[in-house]
Coordinates of N, CA and C in Angstrom, one line a residue:
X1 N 0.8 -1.2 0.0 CA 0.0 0.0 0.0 C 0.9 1.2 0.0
X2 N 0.5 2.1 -1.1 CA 1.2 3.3 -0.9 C 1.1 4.7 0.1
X3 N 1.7 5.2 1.2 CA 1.8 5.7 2.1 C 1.8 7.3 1.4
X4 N 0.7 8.1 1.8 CA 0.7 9.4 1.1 C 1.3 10.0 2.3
X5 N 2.5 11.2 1.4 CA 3.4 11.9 2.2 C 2.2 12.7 3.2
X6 N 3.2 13.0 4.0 CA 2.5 14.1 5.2 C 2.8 15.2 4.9
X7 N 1.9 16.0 4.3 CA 1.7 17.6 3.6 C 0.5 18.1 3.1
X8 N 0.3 19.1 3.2 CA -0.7 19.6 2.2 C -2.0 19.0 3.1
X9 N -2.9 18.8 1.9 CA -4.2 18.0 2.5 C -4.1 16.7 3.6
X10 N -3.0 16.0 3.2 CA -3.4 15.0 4.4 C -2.8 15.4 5.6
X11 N -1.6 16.4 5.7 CA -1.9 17.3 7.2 C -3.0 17.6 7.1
X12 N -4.0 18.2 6.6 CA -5.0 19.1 7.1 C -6.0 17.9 7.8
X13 N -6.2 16.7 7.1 CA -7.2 16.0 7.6 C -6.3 15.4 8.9
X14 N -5.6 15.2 9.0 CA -4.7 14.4 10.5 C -5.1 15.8 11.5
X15 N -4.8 17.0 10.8 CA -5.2 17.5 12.1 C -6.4 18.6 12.3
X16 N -7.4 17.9 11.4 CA -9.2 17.9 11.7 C -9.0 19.3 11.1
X17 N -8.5 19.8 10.0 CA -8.4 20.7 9.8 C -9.2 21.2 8.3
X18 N -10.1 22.0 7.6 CA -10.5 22.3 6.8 C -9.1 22.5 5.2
X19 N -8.1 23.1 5.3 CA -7.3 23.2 4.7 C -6.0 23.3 5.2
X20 N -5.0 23.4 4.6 CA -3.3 23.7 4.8 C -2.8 23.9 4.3
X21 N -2.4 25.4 3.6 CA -2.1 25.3 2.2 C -0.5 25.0 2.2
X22 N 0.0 24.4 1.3 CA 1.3 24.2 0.9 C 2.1 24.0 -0.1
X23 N 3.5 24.2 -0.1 CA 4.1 24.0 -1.6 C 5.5 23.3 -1.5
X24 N 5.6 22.6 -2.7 CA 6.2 21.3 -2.6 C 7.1 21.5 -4.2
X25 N 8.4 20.5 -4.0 CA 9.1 20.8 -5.3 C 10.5 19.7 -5.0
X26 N 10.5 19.0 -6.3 CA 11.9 18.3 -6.4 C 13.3 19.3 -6.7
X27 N 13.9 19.7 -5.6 CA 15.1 20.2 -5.9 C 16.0 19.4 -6.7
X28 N 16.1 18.4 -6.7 CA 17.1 17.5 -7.7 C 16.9 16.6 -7.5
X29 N 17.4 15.2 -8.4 CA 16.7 13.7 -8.7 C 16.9 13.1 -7.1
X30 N 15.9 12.9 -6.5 CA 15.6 11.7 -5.6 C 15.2 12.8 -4.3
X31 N 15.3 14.8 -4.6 CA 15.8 15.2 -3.3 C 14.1 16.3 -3.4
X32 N 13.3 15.7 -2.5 CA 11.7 16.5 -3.0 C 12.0 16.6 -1.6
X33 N 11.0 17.9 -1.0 CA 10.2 18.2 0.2 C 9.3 19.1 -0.2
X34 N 8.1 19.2 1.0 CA 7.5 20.3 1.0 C 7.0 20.8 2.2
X35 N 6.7 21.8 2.1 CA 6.2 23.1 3.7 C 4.8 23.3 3.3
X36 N 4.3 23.2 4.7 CA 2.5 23.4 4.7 C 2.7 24.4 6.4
X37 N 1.6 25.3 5.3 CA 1.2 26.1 6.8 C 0.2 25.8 7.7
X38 N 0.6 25.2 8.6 CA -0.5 24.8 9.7 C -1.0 26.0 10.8
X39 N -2.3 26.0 11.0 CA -2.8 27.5 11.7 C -4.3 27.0 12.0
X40 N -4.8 27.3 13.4 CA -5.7 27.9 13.8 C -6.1 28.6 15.0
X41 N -7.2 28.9 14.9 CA -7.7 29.7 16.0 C -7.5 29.3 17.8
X42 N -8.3 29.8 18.6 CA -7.7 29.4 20.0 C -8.7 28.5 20.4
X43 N -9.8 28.5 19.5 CA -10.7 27.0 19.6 C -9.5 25.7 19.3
X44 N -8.7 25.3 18.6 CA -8.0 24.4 19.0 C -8.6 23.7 17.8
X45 N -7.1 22.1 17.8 CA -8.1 21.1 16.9 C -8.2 19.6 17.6
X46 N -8.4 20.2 18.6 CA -8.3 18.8 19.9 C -6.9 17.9 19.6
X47 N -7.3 15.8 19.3 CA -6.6 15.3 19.5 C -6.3 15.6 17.9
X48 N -4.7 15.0 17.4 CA -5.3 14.8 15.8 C -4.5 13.4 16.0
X49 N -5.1 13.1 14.7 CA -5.1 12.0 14.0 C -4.1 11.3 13.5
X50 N -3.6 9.9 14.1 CA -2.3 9.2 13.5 C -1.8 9.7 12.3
X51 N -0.6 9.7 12.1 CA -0.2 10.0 10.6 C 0.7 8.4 10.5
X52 N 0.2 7.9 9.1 CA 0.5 6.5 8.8 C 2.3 6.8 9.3
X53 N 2.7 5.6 9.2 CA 4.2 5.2 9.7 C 4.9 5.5 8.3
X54 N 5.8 6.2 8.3 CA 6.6 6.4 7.3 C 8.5 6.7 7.1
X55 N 9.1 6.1 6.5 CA 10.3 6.9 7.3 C 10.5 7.9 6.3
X56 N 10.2 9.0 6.9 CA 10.6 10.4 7.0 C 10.4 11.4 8.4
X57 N 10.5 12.8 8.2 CA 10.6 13.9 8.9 C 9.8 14.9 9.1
X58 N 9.6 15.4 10.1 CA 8.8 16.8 9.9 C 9.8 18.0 11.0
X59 N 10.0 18.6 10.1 CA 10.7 19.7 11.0 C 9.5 20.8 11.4
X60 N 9.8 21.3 12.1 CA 8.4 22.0 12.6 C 8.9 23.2 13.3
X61 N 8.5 24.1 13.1 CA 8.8 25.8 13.1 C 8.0 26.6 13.9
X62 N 7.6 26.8 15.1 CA 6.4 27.9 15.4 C 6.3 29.1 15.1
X63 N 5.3 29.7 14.4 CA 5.4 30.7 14.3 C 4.3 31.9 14.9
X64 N 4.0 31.3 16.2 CA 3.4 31.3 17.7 C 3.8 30.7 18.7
X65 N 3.6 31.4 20.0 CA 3.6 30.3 21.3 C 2.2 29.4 21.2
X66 N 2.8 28.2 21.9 CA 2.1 26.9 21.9 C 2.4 26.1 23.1
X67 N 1.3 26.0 23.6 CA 0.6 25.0 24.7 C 0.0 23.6 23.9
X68 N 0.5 22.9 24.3 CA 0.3 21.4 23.6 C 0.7 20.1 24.1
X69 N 0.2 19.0 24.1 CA 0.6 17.6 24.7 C 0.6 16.9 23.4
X70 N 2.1 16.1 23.4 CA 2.6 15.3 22.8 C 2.5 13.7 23.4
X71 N 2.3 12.8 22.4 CA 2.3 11.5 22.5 C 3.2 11.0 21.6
X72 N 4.7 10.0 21.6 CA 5.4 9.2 20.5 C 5.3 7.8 21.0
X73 N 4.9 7.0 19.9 CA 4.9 5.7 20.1 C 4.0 5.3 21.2
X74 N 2.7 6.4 21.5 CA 1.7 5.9 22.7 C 2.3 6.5 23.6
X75 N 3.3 6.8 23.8 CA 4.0 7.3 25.5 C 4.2 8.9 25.4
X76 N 3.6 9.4 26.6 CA 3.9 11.2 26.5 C 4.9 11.4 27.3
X77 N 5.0 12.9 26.1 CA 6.6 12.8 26.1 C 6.2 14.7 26.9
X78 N 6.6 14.8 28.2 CA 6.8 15.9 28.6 C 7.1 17.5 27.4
X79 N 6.5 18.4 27.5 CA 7.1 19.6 26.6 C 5.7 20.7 27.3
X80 N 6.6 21.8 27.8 CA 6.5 22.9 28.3 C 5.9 23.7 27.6
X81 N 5.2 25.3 27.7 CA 5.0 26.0 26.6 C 6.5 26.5 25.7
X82 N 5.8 26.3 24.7 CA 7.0 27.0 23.7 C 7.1 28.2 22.6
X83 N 7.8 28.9 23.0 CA 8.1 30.3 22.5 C 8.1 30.3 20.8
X84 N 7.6 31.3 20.2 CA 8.0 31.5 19.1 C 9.4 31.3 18.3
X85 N 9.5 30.3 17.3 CA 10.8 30.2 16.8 C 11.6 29.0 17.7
X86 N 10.4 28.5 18.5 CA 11.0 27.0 18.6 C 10.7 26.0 17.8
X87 N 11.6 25.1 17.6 CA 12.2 23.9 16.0 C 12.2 22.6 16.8
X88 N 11.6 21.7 16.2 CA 11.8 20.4 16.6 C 11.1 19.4 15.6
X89 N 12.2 18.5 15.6 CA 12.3 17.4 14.3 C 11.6 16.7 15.1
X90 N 10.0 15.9 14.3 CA 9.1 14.7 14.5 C 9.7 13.6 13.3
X91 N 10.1 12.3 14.0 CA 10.1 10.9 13.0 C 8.9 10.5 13.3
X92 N 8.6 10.2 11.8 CA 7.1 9.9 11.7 C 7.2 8.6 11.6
X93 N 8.2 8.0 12.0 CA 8.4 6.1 12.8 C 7.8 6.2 14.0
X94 N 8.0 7.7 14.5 CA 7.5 7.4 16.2 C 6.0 7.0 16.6
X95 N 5.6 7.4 15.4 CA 3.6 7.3 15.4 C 3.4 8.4 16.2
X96 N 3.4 9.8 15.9 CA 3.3 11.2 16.8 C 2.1 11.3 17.0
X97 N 1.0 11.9 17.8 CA 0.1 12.6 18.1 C 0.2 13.5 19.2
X98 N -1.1 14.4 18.9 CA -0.9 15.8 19.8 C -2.2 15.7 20.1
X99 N -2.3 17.0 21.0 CA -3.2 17.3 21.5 C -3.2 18.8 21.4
X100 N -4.3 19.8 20.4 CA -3.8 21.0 20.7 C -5.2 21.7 21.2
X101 N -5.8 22.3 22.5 CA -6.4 22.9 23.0 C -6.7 24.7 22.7
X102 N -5.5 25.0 22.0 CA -5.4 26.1 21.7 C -4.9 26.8 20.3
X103 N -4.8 28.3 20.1 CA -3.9 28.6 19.0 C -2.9 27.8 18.4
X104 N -2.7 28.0 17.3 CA -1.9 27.3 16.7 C -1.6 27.5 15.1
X105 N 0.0 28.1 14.7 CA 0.3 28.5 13.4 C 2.1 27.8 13.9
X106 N 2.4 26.9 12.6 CA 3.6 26.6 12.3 C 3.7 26.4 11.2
X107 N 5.2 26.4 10.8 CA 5.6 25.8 9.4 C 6.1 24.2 9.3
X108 N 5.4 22.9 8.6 CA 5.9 22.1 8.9 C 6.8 21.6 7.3
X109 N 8.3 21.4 7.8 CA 8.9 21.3 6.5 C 9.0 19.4 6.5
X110 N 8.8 18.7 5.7 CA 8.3 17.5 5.8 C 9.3 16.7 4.6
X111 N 10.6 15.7 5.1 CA 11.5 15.0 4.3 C 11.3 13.9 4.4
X112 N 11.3 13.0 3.0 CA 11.2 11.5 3.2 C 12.6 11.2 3.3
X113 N 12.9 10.4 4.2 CA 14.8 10.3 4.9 C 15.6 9.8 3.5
X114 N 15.1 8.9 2.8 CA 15.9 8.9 1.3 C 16.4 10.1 0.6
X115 N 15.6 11.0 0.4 CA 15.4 12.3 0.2 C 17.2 13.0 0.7
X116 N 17.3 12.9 1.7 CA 17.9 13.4 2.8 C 19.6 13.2 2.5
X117 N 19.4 12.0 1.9 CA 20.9 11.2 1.4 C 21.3 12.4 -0.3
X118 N 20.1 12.6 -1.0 CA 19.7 13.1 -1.9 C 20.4 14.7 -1.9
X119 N 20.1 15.5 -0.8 CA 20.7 17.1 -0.6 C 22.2 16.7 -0.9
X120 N 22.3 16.0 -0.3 CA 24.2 15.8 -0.3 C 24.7 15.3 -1.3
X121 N 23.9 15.2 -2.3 CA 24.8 14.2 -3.8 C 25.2 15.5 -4.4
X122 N 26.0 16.0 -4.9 CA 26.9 15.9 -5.9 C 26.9 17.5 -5.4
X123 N 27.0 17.5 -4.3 CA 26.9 18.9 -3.4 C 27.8 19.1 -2.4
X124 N 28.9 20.3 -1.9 CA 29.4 20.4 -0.5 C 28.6 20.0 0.4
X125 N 27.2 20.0 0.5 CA 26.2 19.2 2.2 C 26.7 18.0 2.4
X126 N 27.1 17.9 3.4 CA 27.5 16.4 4.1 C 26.3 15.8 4.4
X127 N 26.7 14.5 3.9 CA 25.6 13.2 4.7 C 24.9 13.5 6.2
X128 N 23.7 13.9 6.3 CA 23.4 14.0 7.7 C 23.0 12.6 8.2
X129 N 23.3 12.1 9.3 CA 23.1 10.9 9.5 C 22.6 11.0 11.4
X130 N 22.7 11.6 12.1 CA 22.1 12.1 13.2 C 21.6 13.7 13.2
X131 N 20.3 13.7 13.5 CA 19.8 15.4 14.0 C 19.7 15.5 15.0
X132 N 19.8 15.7 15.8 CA 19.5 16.1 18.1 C 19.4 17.6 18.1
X133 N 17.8 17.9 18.4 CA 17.6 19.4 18.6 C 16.8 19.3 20.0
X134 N 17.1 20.1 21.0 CA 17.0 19.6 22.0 C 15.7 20.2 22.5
X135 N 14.8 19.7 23.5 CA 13.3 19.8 23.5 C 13.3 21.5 23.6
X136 N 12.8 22.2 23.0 CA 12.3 23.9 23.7 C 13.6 24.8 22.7
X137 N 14.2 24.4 22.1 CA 14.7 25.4 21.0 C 14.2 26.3 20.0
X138 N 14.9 27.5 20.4 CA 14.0 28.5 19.8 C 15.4 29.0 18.5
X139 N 15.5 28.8 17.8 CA 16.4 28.9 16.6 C 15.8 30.3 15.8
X140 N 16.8 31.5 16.2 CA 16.0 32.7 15.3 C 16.6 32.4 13.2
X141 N 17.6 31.9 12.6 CA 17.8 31.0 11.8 C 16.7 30.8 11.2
X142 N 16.8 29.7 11.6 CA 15.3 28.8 11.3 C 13.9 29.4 11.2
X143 N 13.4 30.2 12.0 CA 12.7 31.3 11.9 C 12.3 32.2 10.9
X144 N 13.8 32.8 10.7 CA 13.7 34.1 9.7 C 13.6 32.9 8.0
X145 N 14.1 32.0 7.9 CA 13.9 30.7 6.7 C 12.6 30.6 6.4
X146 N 12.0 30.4 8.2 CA 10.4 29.8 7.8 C 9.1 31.2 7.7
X147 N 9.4 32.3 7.7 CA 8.7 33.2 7.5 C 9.0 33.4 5.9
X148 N 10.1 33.2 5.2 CA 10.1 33.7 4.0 C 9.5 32.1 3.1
X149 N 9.4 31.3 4.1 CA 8.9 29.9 2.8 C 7.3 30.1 3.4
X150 N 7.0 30.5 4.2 CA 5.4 30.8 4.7 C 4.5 31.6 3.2
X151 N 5.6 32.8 3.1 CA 5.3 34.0 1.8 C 5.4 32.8 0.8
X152 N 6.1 31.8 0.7 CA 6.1 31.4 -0.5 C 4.5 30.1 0.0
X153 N 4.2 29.6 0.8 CA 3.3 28.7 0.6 C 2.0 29.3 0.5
X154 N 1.8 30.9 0.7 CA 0.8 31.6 0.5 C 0.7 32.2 -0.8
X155 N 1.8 32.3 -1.9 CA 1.3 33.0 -2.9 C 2.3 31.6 -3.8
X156 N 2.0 30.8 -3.9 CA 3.3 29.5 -5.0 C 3.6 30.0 -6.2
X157 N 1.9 30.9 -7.0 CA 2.7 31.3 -8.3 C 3.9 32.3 -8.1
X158 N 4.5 32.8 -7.1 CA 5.3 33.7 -7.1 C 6.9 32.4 -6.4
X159 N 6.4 32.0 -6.0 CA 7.9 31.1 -6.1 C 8.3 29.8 -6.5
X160 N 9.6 30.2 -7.6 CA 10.3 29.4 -8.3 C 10.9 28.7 -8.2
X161 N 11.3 27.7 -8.7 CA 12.1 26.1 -8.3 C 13.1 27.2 -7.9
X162 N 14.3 28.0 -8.4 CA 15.0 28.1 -7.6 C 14.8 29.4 -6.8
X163 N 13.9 29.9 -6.0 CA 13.7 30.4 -5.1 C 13.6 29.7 -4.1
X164 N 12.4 28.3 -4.1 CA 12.7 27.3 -3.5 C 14.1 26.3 -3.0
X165 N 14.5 26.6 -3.6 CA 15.7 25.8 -3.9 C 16.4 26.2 -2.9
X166 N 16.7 27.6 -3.1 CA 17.4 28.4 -1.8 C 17.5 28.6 -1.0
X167 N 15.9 28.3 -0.5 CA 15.2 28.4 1.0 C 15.7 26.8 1.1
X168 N 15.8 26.0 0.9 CA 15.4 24.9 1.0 C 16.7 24.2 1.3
X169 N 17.8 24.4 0.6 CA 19.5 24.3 0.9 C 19.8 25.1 1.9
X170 N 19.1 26.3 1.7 CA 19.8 27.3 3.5 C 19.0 26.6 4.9
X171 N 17.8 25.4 4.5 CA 17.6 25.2 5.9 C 18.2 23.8 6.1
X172 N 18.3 23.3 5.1 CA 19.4 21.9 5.2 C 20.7 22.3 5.3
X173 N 21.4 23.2 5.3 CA 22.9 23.5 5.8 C 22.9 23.9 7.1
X174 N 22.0 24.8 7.4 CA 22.0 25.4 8.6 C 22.0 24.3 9.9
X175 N 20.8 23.4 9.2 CA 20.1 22.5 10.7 C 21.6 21.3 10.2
X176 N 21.8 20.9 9.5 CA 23.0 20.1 9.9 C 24.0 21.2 10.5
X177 N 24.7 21.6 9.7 CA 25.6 22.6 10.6 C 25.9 23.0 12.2
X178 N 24.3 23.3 13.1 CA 24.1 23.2 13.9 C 23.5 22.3 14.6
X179 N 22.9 20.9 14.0 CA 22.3 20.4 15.0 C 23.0 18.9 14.7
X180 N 23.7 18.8 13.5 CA 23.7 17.3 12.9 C 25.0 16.4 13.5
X181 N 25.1 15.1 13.7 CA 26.3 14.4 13.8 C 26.4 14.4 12.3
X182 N 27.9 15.3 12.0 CA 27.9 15.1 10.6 C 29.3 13.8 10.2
X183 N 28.9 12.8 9.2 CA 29.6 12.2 8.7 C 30.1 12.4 7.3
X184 N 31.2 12.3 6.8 CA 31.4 12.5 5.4 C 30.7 11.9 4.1
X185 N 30.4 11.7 3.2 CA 29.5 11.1 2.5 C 30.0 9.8 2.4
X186 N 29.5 8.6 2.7 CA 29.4 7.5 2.0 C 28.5 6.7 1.3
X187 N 29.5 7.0 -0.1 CA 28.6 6.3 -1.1 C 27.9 4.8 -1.5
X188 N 28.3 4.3 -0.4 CA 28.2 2.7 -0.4 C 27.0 3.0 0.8
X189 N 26.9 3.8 1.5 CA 25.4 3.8 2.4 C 24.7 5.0 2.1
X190 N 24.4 5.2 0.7 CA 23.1 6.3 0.8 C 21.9 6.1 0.7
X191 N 21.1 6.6 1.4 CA 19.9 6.2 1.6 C 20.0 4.9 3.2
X192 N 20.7 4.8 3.3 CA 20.5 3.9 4.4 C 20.6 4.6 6.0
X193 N 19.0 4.9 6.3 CA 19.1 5.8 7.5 C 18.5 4.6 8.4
X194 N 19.4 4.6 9.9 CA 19.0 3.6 11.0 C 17.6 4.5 11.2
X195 N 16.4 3.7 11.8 CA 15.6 3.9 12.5 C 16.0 5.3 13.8
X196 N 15.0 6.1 13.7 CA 15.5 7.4 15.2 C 16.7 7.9 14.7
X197 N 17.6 7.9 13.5 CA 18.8 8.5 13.1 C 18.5 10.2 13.6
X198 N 17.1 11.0 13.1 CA 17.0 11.9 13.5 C 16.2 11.8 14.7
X199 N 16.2 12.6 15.6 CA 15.5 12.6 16.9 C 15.3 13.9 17.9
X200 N 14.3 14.3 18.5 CA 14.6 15.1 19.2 C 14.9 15.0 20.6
X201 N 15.7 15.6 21.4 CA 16.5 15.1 22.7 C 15.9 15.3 23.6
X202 N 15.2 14.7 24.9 CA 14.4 15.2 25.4 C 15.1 15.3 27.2
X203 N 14.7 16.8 27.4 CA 15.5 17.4 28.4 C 14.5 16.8 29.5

């Protein structure tokens, strides 16, 4: 059975949501992502809804404070309110759900981990092979990235593969740079990511 990525409309239905608009693009052979603006009001969208098991990522950007409970793998996982411009990578191995009671606007940038091997071909990016961002990180970076890919998932006829492109290599250098165990490329293991290779650390 084919597993539909986590973006766009099927975030919106996972998280009971009417829409989510987003935009999506193969930077180069094998290397696609896309960003969906997730938002609502202070009614909340209660629990949401499993997102099928997949190995990939969701990097996740607030672009508000947020009060929220987290569940991985069935077990909750402690997390505090979080400030604007806090970042934290979800493996969607872990089987995530939430719980959101309240407001709520982020940017979710969403990689299939194959994908990931993909940035680094025939490119200075090193093989990322571990991510550890530690629970409550507020990354201004990351931030100022995801406000200008927001402008782009709000107006798409106005951004171009390589406008995308740029946003999209400045937040894969950045988040390895600063968060990644970086290894040099090997070509004999691309595409081969252990299980939790990315993870968030929990304080």
């Amino acid at each position: 059975m084919t597993v539909v990525g986590a973006y766009g409309d099927e975030i919106a239905r996972r998280f009971r949501m009417p829409k989510a608009p987003s935009v999506s693009a193969v930077l180069r052979p094998g290397a696609f992502f896309a960003a969906t603006h997730v938002a609502c009001g202070k009614e909340g969208v209660g629990e949401t809804l499993p997102i099928p098991v997949q190995p990939a990522l969701i990097i996740c950007v607030l672009l508000q404070p947020l009060v929220h409970d987290l569940w991985l793998d069935g077990r909750p996982v402690p997390v505090g309110p979080l400030p604007v411009g806090t970042i934290s990578v979800v493996d969607l191995e872990q089987k995530p759900t939430a719980y959101y009671g309240g407001a709520l606007e982020s940017l979710q940038i969403y990689f299939p981990r194959t994908n990931l091997a993909a940035m680094a071909e025939n490119s200075d990016a090193p093989l990322i092979r571990e991510l550890v961002v530690p629970n409550g990180t507020v990354d201004p970076v990351t931030y100022q990235l995801s406000l200008m890919m927001r402008a782009a998932v709000a107006r798409p006829e106005d951004a171009d593969l390589l406008y995308l492109s740029g946003l999209m290599e400045a937040f894969y250098g950045h988040l390895s740079g600063k968060y990644g165990n970086i290894f040099l490329k090997d070509r004999g293991a691309k595409g081969d990511w252990p299980r939790g290779s990315w993870r968030e650390r929990k304080s």
